[in-house]
Coordinates of C-alpha atoms and ligand atoms in Angstrom, one line a residue:
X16 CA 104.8 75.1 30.9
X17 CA 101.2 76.0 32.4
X18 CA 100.0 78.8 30.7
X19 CA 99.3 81.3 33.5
X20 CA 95.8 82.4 34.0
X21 CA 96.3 84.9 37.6
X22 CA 96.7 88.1 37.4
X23 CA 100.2 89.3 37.8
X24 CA 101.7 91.7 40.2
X25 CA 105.1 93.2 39.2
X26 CA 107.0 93.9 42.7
X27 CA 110.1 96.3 42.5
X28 CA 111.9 96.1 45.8
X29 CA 115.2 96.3 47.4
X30 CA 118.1 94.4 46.8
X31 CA 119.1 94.9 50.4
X32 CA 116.4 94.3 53.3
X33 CA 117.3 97.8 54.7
X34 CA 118.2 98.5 58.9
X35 CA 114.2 98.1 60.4
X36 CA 112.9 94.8 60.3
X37 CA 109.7 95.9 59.6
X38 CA 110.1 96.1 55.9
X39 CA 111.5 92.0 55.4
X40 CA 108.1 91.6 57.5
X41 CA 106.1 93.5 54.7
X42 CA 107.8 92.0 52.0
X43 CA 107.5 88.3 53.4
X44 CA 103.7 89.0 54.2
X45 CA 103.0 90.7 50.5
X46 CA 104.5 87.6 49.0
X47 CA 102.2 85.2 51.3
X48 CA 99.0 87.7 50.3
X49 CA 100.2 87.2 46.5
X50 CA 100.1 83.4 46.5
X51 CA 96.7 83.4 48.6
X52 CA 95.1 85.6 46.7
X53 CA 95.8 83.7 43.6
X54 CA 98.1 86.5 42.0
X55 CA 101.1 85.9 40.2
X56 CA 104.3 87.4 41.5
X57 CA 106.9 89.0 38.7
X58 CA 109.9 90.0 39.9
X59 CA 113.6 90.9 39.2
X60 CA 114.7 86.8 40.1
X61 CA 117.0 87.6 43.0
X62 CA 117.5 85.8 46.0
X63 CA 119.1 89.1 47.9
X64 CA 117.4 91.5 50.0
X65 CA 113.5 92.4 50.2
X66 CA 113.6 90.3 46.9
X67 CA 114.4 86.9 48.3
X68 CA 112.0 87.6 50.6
X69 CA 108.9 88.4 48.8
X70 CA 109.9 85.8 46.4
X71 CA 110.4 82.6 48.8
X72 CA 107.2 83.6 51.0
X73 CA 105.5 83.5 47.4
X74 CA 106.7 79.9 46.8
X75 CA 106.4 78.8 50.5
X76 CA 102.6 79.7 50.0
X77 CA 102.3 77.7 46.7
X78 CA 102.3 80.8 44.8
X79 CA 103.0 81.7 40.9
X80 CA 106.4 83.3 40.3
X81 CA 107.8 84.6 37.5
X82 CA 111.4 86.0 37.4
X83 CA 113.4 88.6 35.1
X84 CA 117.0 88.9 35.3
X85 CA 120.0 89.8 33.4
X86 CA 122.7 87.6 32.7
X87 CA 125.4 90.0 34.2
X88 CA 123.5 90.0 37.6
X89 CA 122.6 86.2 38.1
X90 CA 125.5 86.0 40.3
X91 CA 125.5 89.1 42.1
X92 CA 121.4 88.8 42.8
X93 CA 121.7 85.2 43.3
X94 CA 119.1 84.3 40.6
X95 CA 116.5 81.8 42.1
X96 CA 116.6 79.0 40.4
X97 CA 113.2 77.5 41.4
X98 CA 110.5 79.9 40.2
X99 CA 107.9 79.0 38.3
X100 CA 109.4 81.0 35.4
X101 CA 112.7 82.3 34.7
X102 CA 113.4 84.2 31.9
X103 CA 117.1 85.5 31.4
X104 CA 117.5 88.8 29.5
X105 CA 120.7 90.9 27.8
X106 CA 120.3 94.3 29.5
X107 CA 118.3 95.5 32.8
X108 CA 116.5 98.1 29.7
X109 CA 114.6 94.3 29.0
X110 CA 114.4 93.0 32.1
X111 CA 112.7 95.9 32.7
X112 CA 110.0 95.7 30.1
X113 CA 109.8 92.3 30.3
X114 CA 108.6 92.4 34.3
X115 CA 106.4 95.5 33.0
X116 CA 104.3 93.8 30.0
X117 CA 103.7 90.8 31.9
X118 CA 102.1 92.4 35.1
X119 CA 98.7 94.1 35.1
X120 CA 99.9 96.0 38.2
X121 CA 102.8 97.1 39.7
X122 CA 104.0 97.6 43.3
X123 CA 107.2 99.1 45.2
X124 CA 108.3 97.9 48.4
X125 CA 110.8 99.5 50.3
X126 CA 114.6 99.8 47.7
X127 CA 117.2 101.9 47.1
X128 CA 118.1 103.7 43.8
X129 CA 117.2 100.4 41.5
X130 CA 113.9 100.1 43.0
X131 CA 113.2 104.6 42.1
X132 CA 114.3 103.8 38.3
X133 CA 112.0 100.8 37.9
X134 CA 108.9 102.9 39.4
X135 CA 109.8 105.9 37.8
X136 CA 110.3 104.7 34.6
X137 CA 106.3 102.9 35.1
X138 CA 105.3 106.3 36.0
X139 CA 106.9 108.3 33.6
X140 CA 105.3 105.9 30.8
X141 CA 101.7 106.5 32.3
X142 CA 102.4 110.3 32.4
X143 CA 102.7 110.2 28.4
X144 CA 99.8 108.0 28.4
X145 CA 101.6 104.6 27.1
X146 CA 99.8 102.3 29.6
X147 CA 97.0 102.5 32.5
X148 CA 98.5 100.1 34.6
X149 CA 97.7 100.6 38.1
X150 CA 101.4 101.0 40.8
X151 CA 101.7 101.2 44.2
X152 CA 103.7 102.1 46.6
X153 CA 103.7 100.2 49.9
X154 CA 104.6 102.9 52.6
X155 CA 105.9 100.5 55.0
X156 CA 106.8 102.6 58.6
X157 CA 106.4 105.9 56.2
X158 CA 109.3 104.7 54.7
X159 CA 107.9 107.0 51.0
X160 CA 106.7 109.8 53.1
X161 CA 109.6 111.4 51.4
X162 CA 109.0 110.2 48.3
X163 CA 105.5 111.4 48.6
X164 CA 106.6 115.0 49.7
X165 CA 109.1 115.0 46.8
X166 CA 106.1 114.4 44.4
X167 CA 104.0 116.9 46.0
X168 CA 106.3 119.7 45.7
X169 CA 107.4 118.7 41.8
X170 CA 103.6 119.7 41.6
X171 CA 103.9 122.6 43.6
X172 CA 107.0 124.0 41.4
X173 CA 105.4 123.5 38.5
X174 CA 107.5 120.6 37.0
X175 CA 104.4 118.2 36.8
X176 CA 100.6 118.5 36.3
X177 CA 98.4 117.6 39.7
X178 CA 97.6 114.7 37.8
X179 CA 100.6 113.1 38.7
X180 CA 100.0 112.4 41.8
X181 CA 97.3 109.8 40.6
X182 CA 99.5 107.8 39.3
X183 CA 101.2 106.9 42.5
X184 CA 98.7 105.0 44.9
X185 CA 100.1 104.8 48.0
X186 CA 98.8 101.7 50.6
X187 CA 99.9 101.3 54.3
X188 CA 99.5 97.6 54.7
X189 CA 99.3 94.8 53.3
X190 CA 95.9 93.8 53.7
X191 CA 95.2 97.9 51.8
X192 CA 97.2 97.1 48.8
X193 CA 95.3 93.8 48.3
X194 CA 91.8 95.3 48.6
X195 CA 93.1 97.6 46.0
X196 CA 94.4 95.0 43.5
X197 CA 91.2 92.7 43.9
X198 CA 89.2 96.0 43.2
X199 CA 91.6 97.6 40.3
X200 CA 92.5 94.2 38.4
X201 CA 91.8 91.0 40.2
Ligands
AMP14 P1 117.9 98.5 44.7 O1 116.6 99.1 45.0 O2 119.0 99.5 44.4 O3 118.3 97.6 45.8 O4 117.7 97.6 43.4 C1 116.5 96.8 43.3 C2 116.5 96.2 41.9 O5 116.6 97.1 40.9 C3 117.7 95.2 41.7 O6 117.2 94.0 41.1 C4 118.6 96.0 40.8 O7 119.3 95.1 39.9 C5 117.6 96.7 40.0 N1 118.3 97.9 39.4 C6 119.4 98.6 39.9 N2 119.7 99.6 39.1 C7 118.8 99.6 38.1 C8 118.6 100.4 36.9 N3 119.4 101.4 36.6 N4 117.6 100.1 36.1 C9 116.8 99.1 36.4 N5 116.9 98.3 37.5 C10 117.9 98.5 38.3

């Protein structure tokens, strides 16, 4: 096994590809961008959703993929079996920090509740200072503008310092959020 040299971009994204085709477009062209510009894709190893689609543009384009799945999900995800590296785990809790230490950056795609706990929990860990990872969201069709709002008025209420909000970079294409990762870790 190659030992990998690219940088590595953790993508959480759904497990569904959602009504507006829009968002399988994002995900298919992020996973192109990835491979193109020489970044390695980590993922949750699923062949379902906004996940089999980031994943098979990655390996149509040639690109670096590593996957992180739990054994109770192979089946229901459909684990892709032809990644450049699969790595099984016990419990999501791993597969989660698995994904997380081997990524210098992370970014969310359009999901569903999976796809919130696997940001949040990147967030919550940079709020108490554990890492300095950069994440993104990418605000396909405004699909986070509620997200975003959410945040904003945590802030307002008082349940979370200003600072916060840096944490979350939000991107509105594509070609945005890979400016940003050649400029924050490529
Ligand atoms: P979803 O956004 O709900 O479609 O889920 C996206 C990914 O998150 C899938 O690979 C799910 O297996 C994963 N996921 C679902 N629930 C959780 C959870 N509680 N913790 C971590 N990952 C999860």
């Amino acid at each position: 096994m190659p030992v990998p040299t690219a940088r590595s971009v953790c993508v959480f994204c759904g497990s569904r590809a959602g009504r507006k085709p829009v968002h399988a477009d994002a995900a298919r062209s992020l996973g192109r961008a990835l491979a193109e510009g020489g970044f390695r894709l980590v993922y949750g190893a699923g062949d379902v959703g906004l996940m089999g689609e980031v994943a098979r543009a990655a390996l149509g384009a040639g690109g670096e993929t590593f996957g992180v799945v739990p054994q109770h999900l192979i089946d229901r995800e459909r684990g892709k079996r032809d990644l450049g590296r699969l790595i099984v785990t016990e419990t999501m809790h791993e597969r989660k920090k698995v994904m997380f230490m081997n990524a210098d950056a992370v970014v969310a795609l359009p999901g569903g509740p999976g796809t919130l706990d696997e940001l949040f929990e990147v967030l919550t860990w940079r709020q108490l200072g554990l890492h300095a990872k950069p994440a993104f969201v990418l605000n396909t069709g405004g699909y986070w503008d509620p997200l975003l709002a959410l945040l904003e008025h945590i802030v307002h209420e008082g349940f979370a310092e200003r600072s916060f909000l840096g944490f979350l970079e939000p991107v509105a294409s594509v070609p945005e959020l890979m400016e940003r990762l050649r400029a924050r870790v490529g």
